[in-house]
Short mmCIF file of C-alpha atoms in Angstrom, two decimals:
data_model
loop_
_atom_site.label_atom_id
_atom_site.label_comp_id
_atom_site.label_asym_id
_atom_site.label_seq_id
_atom_site.Cartn_x
_atom_site.Cartn_y
_atom_site.Cartn_z
CA UNK A 1 58.80 107.00 281.25
CA UNK A 2 59.22 109.12 277.88
CA UNK A 3 61.57 107.82 275.21
CA UNK A 4 63.43 109.78 272.26
CA UNK A 5 63.41 109.50 268.88
CA UNK A 6 61.40 107.20 266.99
CA UNK A 7 60.83 103.57 267.86
CA UNK A 8 63.20 100.80 265.90
CA UNK A 9 62.16 97.29 264.40
CA UNK A 10 62.56 94.76 266.95
CA UNK A 11 65.87 93.19 266.93
CA UNK A 12 66.44 89.77 265.38
CA UNK A 13 68.80 87.88 267.99
CA UNK A 14 69.02 84.75 265.59
CA UNK A 15 71.22 86.56 262.79
CA UNK A 16 73.48 88.86 265.12
CA UNK A 17 77.39 87.94 264.80
CA UNK A 18 78.46 85.38 267.12
CA UNK A 19 81.51 87.35 268.75
CA UNK A 20 83.44 84.89 271.09
CA UNK A 21 87.04 85.26 270.20
CA UNK A 22 89.65 87.67 269.02
CA UNK A 23 89.62 86.33 265.35
CA UNK A 24 85.70 86.37 265.95
CA UNK A 25 86.06 90.32 266.40
CA UNK A 26 88.33 90.85 263.40
CA UNK A 27 85.94 89.23 261.40
CA UNK A 28 83.05 91.05 262.13
CA UNK A 29 85.01 94.22 262.46
CA UNK A 30 86.22 93.69 258.78
CA UNK A 31 82.68 93.02 257.37
CA UNK A 32 81.64 96.40 259.09
CA UNK A 33 83.37 98.41 257.77
CA UNK A 34 83.33 97.20 254.16
CA UNK A 35 79.77 98.87 253.95
CA UNK A 36 79.96 102.27 253.28
CA UNK A 37 79.67 104.62 256.11
CA UNK A 38 77.92 107.84 255.89
CA UNK A 39 80.49 110.58 255.11
CA UNK A 40 82.01 112.83 258.09
CA UNK A 41 79.40 115.84 257.74
CA UNK A 42 79.21 118.40 260.75
CA UNK A 43 75.90 117.40 262.74
CA UNK A 44 72.79 119.28 261.85
CA UNK A 45 71.57 119.64 265.09
CA UNK A 46 73.16 120.24 268.57
CA UNK A 47 73.02 117.70 270.94
CA UNK A 48 70.24 119.88 273.02
CA UNK A 49 68.12 119.26 270.26
CA UNK A 50 68.01 115.52 269.78
CA UNK A 51 68.30 114.98 273.95
CA UNK A 52 66.78 117.67 275.50
CA UNK A 53 66.10 116.30 278.62
CA UNK A 54 68.61 113.26 279.57
CA UNK A 55 66.02 112.40 282.52
CA UNK A 56 64.69 110.38 279.86
CA UNK A 57 67.39 108.08 279.32
CA UNK A 58 66.96 106.83 283.08
CA UNK A 59 65.16 104.10 282.62
CA UNK A 60 68.26 103.23 280.26
CA UNK A 61 70.69 103.93 282.84
CA UNK A 62 68.72 101.88 285.73
CA UNK A 63 68.35 98.86 283.41
CA UNK A 64 72.56 98.69 282.49
CA UNK A 65 73.25 98.89 286.39
CA UNK A 66 71.31 95.91 287.39
CA UNK A 67 73.37 94.11 284.40
CA UNK A 68 73.55 90.63 285.90
CA UNK A 69 76.94 88.31 285.79
CA UNK A 70 75.60 85.85 283.04
CA UNK A 71 75.00 88.66 280.80
CA UNK A 72 78.37 89.51 280.96
CA UNK A 73 79.79 86.13 280.00
CA UNK A 74 80.02 87.36 276.25
CA UNK A 75 80.06 90.19 274.25
CA UNK A 76 77.02 88.57 272.30
CA UNK A 77 75.04 88.16 275.50
CA UNK A 78 75.60 91.51 276.70
CA UNK A 79 74.69 92.99 273.83
CA UNK A 80 71.40 91.56 273.71
CA UNK A 81 70.76 92.19 277.21
CA UNK A 82 71.52 95.99 277.37
CA UNK A 83 69.54 96.52 274.42
CA UNK A 84 66.33 95.07 275.87
CA UNK A 85 64.58 98.06 276.65
CA UNK A 86 65.41 100.37 273.50
CA UNK A 87 63.37 101.35 271.18
CA UNK A 88 65.79 103.76 268.76
CA UNK A 89 69.67 103.74 267.97
CA UNK A 90 70.15 106.40 271.06
CA UNK A 91 68.78 104.60 273.44
CA UNK A 92 71.05 101.46 272.58
CA UNK A 93 74.15 103.89 272.65
CA UNK A 94 73.18 105.08 275.63
CA UNK A 95 73.39 101.80 277.34
CA UNK A 96 76.54 100.85 275.92
CA UNK A 97 78.12 104.52 277.10
CA UNK A 98 76.56 103.84 280.46
CA UNK A 99 77.84 99.94 280.88
CA UNK A 100 81.46 100.95 279.74
CA UNK A 101 81.99 103.91 281.54
CA UNK A 102 80.45 102.46 284.71
CA UNK A 103 82.20 98.99 284.44
CA UNK A 104 85.62 100.00 282.52
CA UNK A 105 88.28 100.81 285.23
CA UNK A 106 91.26 102.84 283.57
CA UNK A 107 94.41 100.94 283.80
CA UNK A 108 96.54 103.51 285.71
CA UNK A 109 99.35 100.61 286.51
CA UNK A 110 99.86 99.87 282.66
CA UNK A 111 99.82 103.56 281.55
CA UNK A 112 102.17 104.49 283.81
CA UNK A 113 104.52 101.46 283.47
CA UNK A 114 103.93 99.85 286.60
CA UNK A 115 103.06 96.49 285.38
CA UNK A 116 102.78 94.84 281.94
CA UNK A 117 100.66 96.19 279.57
CA UNK A 118 97.39 93.90 279.55
CA UNK A 119 95.52 93.12 276.09
CA UNK A 120 93.15 95.77 274.55
CA UNK A 121 90.69 93.13 273.62
CA UNK A 122 87.68 93.89 274.24
CA UNK A 123 86.51 90.35 274.72
CA UNK A 124 88.57 90.12 277.76
CA UNK A 125 87.21 93.54 279.23
CA UNK A 126 84.71 91.46 280.35
CA UNK A 127 86.42 89.87 283.28
CA UNK A 128 89.38 92.19 283.71
CA UNK A 129 87.30 95.29 283.01
CA UNK A 130 90.29 97.37 283.01
CA UNK A 131 92.04 98.72 279.92
CA UNK A 132 93.25 102.01 278.69
CA UNK A 133 91.24 104.08 276.10
CA UNK A 134 91.99 101.58 273.17
CA UNK A 135 90.37 99.09 275.15
CA UNK A 136 87.20 101.66 275.94
CA UNK A 137 86.72 102.41 272.55
CA UNK A 138 87.09 99.24 270.77
CA UNK A 139 84.69 97.53 273.18
CA UNK A 140 82.40 100.31 272.83
CA UNK A 141 82.64 100.10 268.93
CA UNK A 142 82.28 95.92 269.10
CA UNK A 143 78.83 96.52 271.41
CA UNK A 144 77.42 98.79 268.16
CA UNK A 145 78.53 96.36 265.64
CA UNK A 146 76.61 93.70 267.51
CA UNK A 147 73.70 95.91 268.14
CA UNK A 148 71.77 94.09 265.84
CA UNK A 149 72.35 92.25 262.16
CA UNK A 150 72.98 95.39 260.48
CA UNK A 151 74.96 96.95 263.30
CA UNK A 152 75.01 100.66 264.31
CA UNK A 153 77.56 102.87 262.14
CA UNK A 154 80.76 102.95 264.60
CA UNK A 155 84.44 104.00 264.46
CA UNK A 156 87.30 103.94 266.67
CA UNK A 157 89.46 107.25 265.94
CA UNK A 158 92.90 107.84 267.42
CA UNK A 159 94.29 111.12 267.24
CA UNK A 160 95.90 113.46 269.91
CA UNK A 161 93.94 114.68 273.08
CA UNK A 162 94.73 116.88 276.26
CA UNK A 163 94.54 114.08 278.36
CA UNK A 164 96.99 113.57 281.52
CA UNK A 165 100.36 114.13 279.85
CA UNK A 166 99.61 117.34 278.14
CA UNK A 167 101.75 120.10 278.80
CA UNK A 168 100.24 123.78 278.16
CA UNK A 169 101.62 125.25 275.16
CA UNK A 170 102.90 121.63 273.16
CA UNK A 171 101.69 121.66 269.62
CA UNK A 172 100.36 118.46 268.19
CA UNK A 173 101.83 118.17 264.09
CA UNK A 174 101.00 115.19 261.89
CA UNK A 175 104.09 113.72 262.56
CA UNK A 176 103.24 113.18 266.40
CA UNK A 177 102.30 109.76 266.98
CA UNK A 178 98.87 109.28 268.52
CA UNK A 179 98.33 109.50 272.08
CA UNK A 180 94.22 108.52 272.63
CA UNK A 181 91.42 106.81 270.81
CA UNK A 182 87.42 107.64 271.05
CA UNK A 183 84.59 107.11 268.88
CA UNK A 184 82.45 108.17 266.42
CA UNK A 185 78.82 106.74 266.03
CA UNK A 186 76.27 108.05 263.56
CA UNK A 187 72.19 108.44 265.29
CA UNK A 188 69.39 110.95 264.49
CA UNK A 189 70.88 111.12 260.88
CA UNK A 190 74.43 112.90 261.86
CA UNK A 191 77.97 111.44 263.19
CA UNK A 192 78.32 112.31 266.90
CA UNK A 193 81.37 111.72 269.14
CA UNK A 194 81.60 110.02 272.53
CA UNK A 195 84.32 109.22 274.61
CA UNK A 196 84.13 106.58 277.28
CA UNK A 197 87.52 107.29 278.68
CA UNK A 198 86.91 110.20 279.95
CA UNK A 199 83.27 109.76 280.60
CA UNK A 200 84.46 106.86 283.08
CA UNK A 201 85.84 108.91 285.37
CA UNK A 202 90.08 110.71 286.03
CA UNK A 203 93.20 110.46 286.61
CA UNK A 204 94.15 111.99 289.51
CA UNK A 205 97.75 113.71 290.72
CA UNK A 206 98.41 110.72 292.77
CA UNK A 207 98.35 108.60 289.46
CA UNK A 208 95.59 106.60 290.40
CA UNK A 209 91.86 106.33 288.90
CA UNK A 210 89.00 107.94 290.34
CA UNK A 211 85.85 106.79 288.99
CA UNK A 212 83.12 109.47 288.28
CA UNK A 213 80.48 109.02 285.42
CA UNK A 214 80.26 112.20 283.28
CA UNK A 215 77.52 113.04 280.76
CA UNK A 216 79.44 115.39 278.63
CA UNK A 217 81.27 112.85 276.76
CA UNK A 218 77.83 111.50 275.72
CA UNK A 219 77.15 112.73 272.16
CA UNK A 220 79.49 115.55 273.06
CA UNK A 221 79.16 118.70 270.48
CA UNK A 222 82.26 118.82 267.88
CA UNK A 223 82.64 122.60 268.70
CA UNK A 224 82.86 121.13 272.11
CA UNK A 225 84.85 117.82 271.70
CA UNK A 226 87.55 119.98 269.11
CA UNK A 227 88.80 121.69 272.25
CA UNK A 228 90.95 119.13 273.49
CA UNK A 229 90.18 116.29 270.61
CA UNK A 230 92.14 116.07 267.32
CA UNK A 231 91.80 113.25 264.85
CA UNK A 232 94.54 112.07 263.14
CA UNK A 233 93.53 109.50 259.95
CA UNK A 234 97.15 108.23 258.62
CA UNK A 235 98.54 111.50 258.05
CA UNK A 236 96.08 112.44 255.92
CA UNK A 237 95.15 115.90 257.04
CA UNK A 238 92.00 116.35 254.90
CA UNK A 239 90.27 112.98 256.01
CA UNK A 240 91.65 114.18 259.54
CA UNK A 241 89.96 117.59 259.46
CA UNK A 242 86.42 115.97 258.17
CA UNK A 243 86.43 114.02 261.30
CA UNK A 244 86.67 116.98 263.60
CA UNK A 245 82.74 117.38 261.95
CA UNK A 246 83.20 120.96 262.39
CA UNK A 247 81.20 123.11 260.06
CA UNK A 248 83.16 125.91 257.73
CA UNK A 249 86.34 124.20 257.33
#
């Protein structure tokens, strides 16, 4: 089976961060966020240029679909299992995207108020496997952080989306509370978008989640992503605009 991009160095499993509790998670996030990430800029190449044939990732998808239960006992074990066949960051990110979208169901009961909200702590998702967008984005972020001792640069982005509750004609503003979360991940020399919530399925008119894996939201090009996703960084219009990753802003 073919591969994409170039081979990375082997992962040093002894130096990966230990993550078992929410406190551990916060420490890992703090350490990761202290590093200077590359500036947000439009990607130099579009998705089809770096991934012209998605079938070349089939070996990663097949590996993910065989994830054993023991690997889901902790984020650390899960990360270690998922990246075993990966030879570069795109393949690692694909493994994380595939696992999250195939294993986490959207918690419509919490979203529609049919039950009290559950924790979005990504470590708890390994057992309950149900959450809303913040949980999806958080566990994807953590998998990237734990992918090796350096981690894959990744951000969880909050903002506005044209999702289930959006009404045509409604205008977002910086004073509008954020209603969604997704990720940006740095691979192949550029920031690219990952949307695991929408990649996992949809919420129907019956207000129940229907699982439906979607390829579109893996490394989505910014000009397509902006149609229904608008980042919002602390009411900072300049920073928010940068994370649209669009040209000619």
